CSV table of C-alpha atoms and ligand atoms in Angstrom, one decimal:
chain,number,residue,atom,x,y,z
A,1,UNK,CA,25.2,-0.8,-21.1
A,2,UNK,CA,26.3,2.5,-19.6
A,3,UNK,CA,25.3,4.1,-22.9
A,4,UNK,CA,21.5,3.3,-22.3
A,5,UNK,CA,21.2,5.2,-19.4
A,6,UNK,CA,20.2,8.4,-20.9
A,7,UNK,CA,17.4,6.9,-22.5
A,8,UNK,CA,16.6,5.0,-19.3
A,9,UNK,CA,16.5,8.3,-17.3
A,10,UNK,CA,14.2,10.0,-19.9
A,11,UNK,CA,11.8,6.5,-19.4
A,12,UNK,CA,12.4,6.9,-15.7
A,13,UNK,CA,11.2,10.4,-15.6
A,14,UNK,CA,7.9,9.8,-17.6
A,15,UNK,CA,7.3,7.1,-15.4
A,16,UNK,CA,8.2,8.9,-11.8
A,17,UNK,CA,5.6,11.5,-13.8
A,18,UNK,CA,2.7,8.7,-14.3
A,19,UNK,CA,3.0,7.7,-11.1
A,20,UNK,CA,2.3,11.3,-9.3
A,21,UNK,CA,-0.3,11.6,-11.7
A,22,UNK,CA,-1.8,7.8,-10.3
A,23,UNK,CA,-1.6,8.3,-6.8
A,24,UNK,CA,-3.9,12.3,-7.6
A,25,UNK,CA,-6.0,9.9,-9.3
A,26,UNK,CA,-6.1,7.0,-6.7
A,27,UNK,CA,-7.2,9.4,-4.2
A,28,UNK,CA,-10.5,10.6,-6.3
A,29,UNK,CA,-12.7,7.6,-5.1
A,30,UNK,CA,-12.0,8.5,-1.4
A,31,UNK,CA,-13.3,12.4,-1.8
A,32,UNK,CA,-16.6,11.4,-3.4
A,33,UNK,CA,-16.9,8.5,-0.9
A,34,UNK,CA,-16.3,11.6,1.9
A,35,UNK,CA,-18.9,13.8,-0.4
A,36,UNK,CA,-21.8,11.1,-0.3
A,37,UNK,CA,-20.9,10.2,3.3
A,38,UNK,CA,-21.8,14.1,4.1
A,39,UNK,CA,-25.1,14.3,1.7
A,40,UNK,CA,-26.4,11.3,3.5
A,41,UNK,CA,-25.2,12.3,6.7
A,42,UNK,CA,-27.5,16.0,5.9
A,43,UNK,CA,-30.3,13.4,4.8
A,44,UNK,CA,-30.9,11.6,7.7
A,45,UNK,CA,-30.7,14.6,9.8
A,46,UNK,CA,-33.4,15.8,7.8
A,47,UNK,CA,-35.4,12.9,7.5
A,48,UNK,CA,-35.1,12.6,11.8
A,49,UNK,CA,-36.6,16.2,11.7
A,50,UNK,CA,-40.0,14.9,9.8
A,51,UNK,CA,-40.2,11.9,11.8
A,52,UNK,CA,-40.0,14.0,15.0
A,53,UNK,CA,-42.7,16.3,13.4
A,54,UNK,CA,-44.8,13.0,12.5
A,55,UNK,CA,-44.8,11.5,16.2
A,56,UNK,CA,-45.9,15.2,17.4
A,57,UNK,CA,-48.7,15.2,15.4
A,58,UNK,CA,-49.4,11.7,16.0
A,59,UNK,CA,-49.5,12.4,19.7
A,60,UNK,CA,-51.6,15.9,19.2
A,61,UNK,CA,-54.2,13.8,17.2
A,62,UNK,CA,-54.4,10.9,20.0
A,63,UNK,CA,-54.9,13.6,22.8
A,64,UNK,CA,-57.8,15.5,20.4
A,65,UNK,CA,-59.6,11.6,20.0
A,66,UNK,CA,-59.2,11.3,24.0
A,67,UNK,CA,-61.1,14.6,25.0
A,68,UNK,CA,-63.4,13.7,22.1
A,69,UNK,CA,-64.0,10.3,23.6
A,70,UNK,CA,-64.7,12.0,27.1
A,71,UNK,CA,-67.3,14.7,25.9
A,72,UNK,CA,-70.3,12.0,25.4
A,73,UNK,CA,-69.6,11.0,29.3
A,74,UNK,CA,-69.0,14.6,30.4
A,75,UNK,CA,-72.5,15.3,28.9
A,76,UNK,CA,-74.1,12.1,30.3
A,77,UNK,CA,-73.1,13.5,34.0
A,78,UNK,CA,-74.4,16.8,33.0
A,79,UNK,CA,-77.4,15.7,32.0
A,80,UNK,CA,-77.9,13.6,35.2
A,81,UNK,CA,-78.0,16.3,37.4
A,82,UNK,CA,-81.9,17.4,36.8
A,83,UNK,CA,-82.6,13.6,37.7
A,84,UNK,CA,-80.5,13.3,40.9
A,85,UNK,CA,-82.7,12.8,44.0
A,86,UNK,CA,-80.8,13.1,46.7
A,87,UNK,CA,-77.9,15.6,47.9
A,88,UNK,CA,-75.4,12.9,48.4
A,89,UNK,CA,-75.9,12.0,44.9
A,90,UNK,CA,-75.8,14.9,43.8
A,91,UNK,CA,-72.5,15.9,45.7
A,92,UNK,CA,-71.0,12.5,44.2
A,93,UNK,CA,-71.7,13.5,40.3
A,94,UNK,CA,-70.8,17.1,40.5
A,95,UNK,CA,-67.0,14.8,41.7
A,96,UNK,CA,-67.0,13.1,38.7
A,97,UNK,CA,-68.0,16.2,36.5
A,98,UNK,CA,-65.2,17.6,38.7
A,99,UNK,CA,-62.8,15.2,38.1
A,100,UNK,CA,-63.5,14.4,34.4
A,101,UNK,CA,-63.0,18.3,33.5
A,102,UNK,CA,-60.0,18.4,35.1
A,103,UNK,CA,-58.5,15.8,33.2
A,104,UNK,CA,-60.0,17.0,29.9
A,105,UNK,CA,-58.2,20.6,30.9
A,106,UNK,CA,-54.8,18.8,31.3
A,107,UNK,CA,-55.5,16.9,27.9
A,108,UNK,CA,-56.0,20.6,26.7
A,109,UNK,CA,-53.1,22.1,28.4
A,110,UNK,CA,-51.0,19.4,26.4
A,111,UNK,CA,-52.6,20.3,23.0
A,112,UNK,CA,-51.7,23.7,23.3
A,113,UNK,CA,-47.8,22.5,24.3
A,114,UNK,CA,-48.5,20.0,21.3
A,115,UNK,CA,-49.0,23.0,19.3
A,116,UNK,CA,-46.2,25.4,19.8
A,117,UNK,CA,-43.9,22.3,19.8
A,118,UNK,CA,-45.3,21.3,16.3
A,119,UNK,CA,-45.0,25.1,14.9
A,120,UNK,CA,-41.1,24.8,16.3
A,121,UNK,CA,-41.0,21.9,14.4
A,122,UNK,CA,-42.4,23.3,11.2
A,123,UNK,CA,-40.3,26.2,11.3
A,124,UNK,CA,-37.1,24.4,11.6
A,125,UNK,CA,-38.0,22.2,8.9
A,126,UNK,CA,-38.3,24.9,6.8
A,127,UNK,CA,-34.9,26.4,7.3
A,128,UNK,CA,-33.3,22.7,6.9
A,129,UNK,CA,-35.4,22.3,3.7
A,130,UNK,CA,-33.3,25.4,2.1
A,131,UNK,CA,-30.0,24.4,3.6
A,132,UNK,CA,-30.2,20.6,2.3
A,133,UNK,CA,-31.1,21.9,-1.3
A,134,UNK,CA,-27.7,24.0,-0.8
A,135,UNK,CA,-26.2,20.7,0.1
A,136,UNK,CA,-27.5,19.2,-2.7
A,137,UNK,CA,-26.1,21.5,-5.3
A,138,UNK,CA,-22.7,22.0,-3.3
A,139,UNK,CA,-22.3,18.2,-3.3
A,140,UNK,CA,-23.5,17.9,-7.2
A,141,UNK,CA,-21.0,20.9,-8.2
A,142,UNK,CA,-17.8,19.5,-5.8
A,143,UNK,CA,-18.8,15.3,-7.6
A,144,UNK,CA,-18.4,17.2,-11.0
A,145,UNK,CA,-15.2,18.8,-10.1
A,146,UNK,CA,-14.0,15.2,-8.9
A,147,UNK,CA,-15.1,13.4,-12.1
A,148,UNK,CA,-13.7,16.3,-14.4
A,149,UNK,CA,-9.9,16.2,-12.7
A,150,UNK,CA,-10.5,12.4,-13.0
A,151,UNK,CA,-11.0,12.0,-16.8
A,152,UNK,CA,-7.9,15.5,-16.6
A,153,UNK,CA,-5.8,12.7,-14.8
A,154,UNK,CA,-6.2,10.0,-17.3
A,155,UNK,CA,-5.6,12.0,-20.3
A,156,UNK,CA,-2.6,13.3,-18.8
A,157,UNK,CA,-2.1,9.6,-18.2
A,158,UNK,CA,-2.4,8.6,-21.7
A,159,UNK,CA,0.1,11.2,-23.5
A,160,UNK,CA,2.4,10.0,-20.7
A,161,UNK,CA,1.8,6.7,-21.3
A,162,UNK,CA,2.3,7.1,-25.2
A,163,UNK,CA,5.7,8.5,-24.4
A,164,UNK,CA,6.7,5.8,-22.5
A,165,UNK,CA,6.2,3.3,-25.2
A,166,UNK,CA,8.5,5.0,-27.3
A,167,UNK,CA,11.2,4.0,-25.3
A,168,UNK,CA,10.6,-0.2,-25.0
A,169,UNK,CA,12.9,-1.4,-28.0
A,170,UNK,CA,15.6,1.3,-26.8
A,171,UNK,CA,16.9,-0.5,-23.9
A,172,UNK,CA,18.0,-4.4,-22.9
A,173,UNK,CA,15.6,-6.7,-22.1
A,174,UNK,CA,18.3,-7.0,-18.8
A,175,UNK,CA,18.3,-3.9,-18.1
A,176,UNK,CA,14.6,-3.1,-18.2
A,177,UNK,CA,13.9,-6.4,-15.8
A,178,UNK,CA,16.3,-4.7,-13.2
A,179,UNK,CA,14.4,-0.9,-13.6
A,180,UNK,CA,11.2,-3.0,-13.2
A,181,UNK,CA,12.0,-5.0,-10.5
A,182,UNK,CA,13.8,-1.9,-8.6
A,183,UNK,CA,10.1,-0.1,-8.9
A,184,UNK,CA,8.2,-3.0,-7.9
A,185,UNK,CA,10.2,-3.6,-4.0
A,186,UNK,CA,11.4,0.5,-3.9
A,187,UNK,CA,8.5,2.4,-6.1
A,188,UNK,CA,11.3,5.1,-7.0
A,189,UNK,CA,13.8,6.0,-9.3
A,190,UNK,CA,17.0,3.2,-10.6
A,191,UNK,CA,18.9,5.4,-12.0
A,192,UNK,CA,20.6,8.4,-9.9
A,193,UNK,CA,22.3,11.4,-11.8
A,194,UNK,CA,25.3,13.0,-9.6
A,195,UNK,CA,24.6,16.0,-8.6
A,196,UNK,CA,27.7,17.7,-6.4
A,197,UNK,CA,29.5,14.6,-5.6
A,198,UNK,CA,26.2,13.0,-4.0
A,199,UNK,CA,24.0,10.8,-5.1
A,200,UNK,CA,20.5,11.9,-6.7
A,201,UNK,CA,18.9,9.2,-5.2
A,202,UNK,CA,19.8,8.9,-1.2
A,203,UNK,CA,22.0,12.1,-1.4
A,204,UNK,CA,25.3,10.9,0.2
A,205,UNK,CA,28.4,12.0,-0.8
A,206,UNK,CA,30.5,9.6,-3.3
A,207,UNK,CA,34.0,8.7,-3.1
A,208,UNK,CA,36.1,10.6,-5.7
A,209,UNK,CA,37.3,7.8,-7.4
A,210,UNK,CA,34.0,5.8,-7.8
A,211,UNK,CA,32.7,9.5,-9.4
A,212,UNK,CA,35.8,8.8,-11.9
A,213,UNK,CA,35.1,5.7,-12.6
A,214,UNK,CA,31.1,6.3,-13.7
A,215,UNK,CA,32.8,9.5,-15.7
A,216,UNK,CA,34.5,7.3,-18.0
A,217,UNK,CA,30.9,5.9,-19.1
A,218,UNK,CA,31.9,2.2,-19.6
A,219,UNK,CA,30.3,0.1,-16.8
A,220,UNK,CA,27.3,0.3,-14.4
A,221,UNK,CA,28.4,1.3,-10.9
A,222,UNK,CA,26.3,1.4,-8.0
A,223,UNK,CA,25.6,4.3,-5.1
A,224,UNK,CA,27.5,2.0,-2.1
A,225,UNK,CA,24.7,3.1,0.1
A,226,UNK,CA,21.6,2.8,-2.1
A,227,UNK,CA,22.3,0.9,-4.7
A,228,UNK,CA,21.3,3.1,-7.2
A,229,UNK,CA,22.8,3.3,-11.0
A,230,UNK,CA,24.7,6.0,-11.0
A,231,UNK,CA,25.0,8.2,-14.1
A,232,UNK,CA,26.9,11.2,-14.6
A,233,UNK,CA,25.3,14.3,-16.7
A,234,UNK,CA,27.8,16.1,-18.7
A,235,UNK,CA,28.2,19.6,-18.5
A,236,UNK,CA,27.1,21.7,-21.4
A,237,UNK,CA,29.5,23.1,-22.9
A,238,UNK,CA,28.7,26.6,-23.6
A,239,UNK,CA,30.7,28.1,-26.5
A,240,UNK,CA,31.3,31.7,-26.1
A,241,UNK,CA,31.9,33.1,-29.5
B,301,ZN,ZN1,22.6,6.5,-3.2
């Protein structure tokens, strides 16, 4: 059994590699949720904008109907006074000439607010007009660079993937159930190599003798404190000729 591990590493690592590659991948739908989120969020600004130039102009065009309206009366009045008899009438229609221009000049007084408020408007459209084409082509350019690393991902994915399969009739049926099962409840790594009398995997220092005992490569033995397979790399040798 102990003589699988090797390969088991090697499987270990191109999956450890697939699975930094999945969770780059996993986040992708996320960032162009966020990047639509923000173009519509631009949009509706924008749109409120138009609809707040709208109902000014809507208003402007009800106040210009209302002095319109009042003209036809205003010139009635006028055109009363050469057939007024008396002073008292008189006095009581220039009141309601009175009266009626005054309102009209308060109607007028809005128009003209109307106006500068609707030139504001125009203006400020204007400038968010330019800045939402910018969004637009910020948001296009950032969606491509998504969708591009995406289809990098799952290419990278798929020579990975190729590699892995490689490695299926290689090692016991047993011994694959127990590296699958291990990845399914701990998502990391079975096998641990010792690395300076520690484990690989949880890092804690190994008794001497349960190092001696994985050096003789016969059985499986387990990290007391993670359970991990622990597998001892052999030095290489370097001949010095
Ligand atoms: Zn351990």
């Amino acid at each position: 059994m102990y003589d699988q591990l090797p390969i088991l590493l090697q499987r270990q690592e191109i999956d450890n590699e697939i699975d930094k590659l999945d969770i780059e991948k996993a986040r992708i739908p996320a960032e162009l949720t966020n990047l639509e989120a923000e173009l519509a969020k631009h949009n509706a600004a924008f749109q409120a904008k138009n609809d707040a130039l709208e109902e000014l102009q809507k208003e402007r065009r009800n106040k210009e109907r209302q002095l319109a309206m009042q003209q036809p009366q205003l010139d009635k009045y006028k055109s009363q006074r050469l057939a007024v008899k008396t002073n008292k009438e008189y006095a009581a229609l220039e009141s309601e000439i009175a009266d009626l221009e005054q309102a009209n000049s308060e109607i007028e007084d809005e128009v003209l607010e109307l106006m500068i408020s609707i030139d504001e408007a125009v203006d400020e459209i204007e400038v968010a007009t330019s800045e939402l084409a910018t969004q637009g082509t910020t948001y296009k350019s950032k969606r491509r660079r998504f969708l591009a690393a995406r289809r990098k991902l799952n290419k990278q994915i798929a020579v990975w993937d190729e590699k892995r399969g490689v490695f299926l009739d290689k090692i016991s049926s047993g011994l694959m159930r127990r590296y699958d099962n291990w990845r399914k409840r701990r998502g990391s790594s079975l096998v641990a190599v010792i690395k300076e009398q520690s484990c690989g995997g949880c890092h804690l220092t190994l008794p001497p003798q349960l190092i001696n005992e994985v050096r003789k490569e016969q059985e499986l033995h387990m990290c007391n404190s993670c359970g991990r397979i622990l597998y001892w790399e052999k030095e290489v040798e370097i001949s010095e000729e």
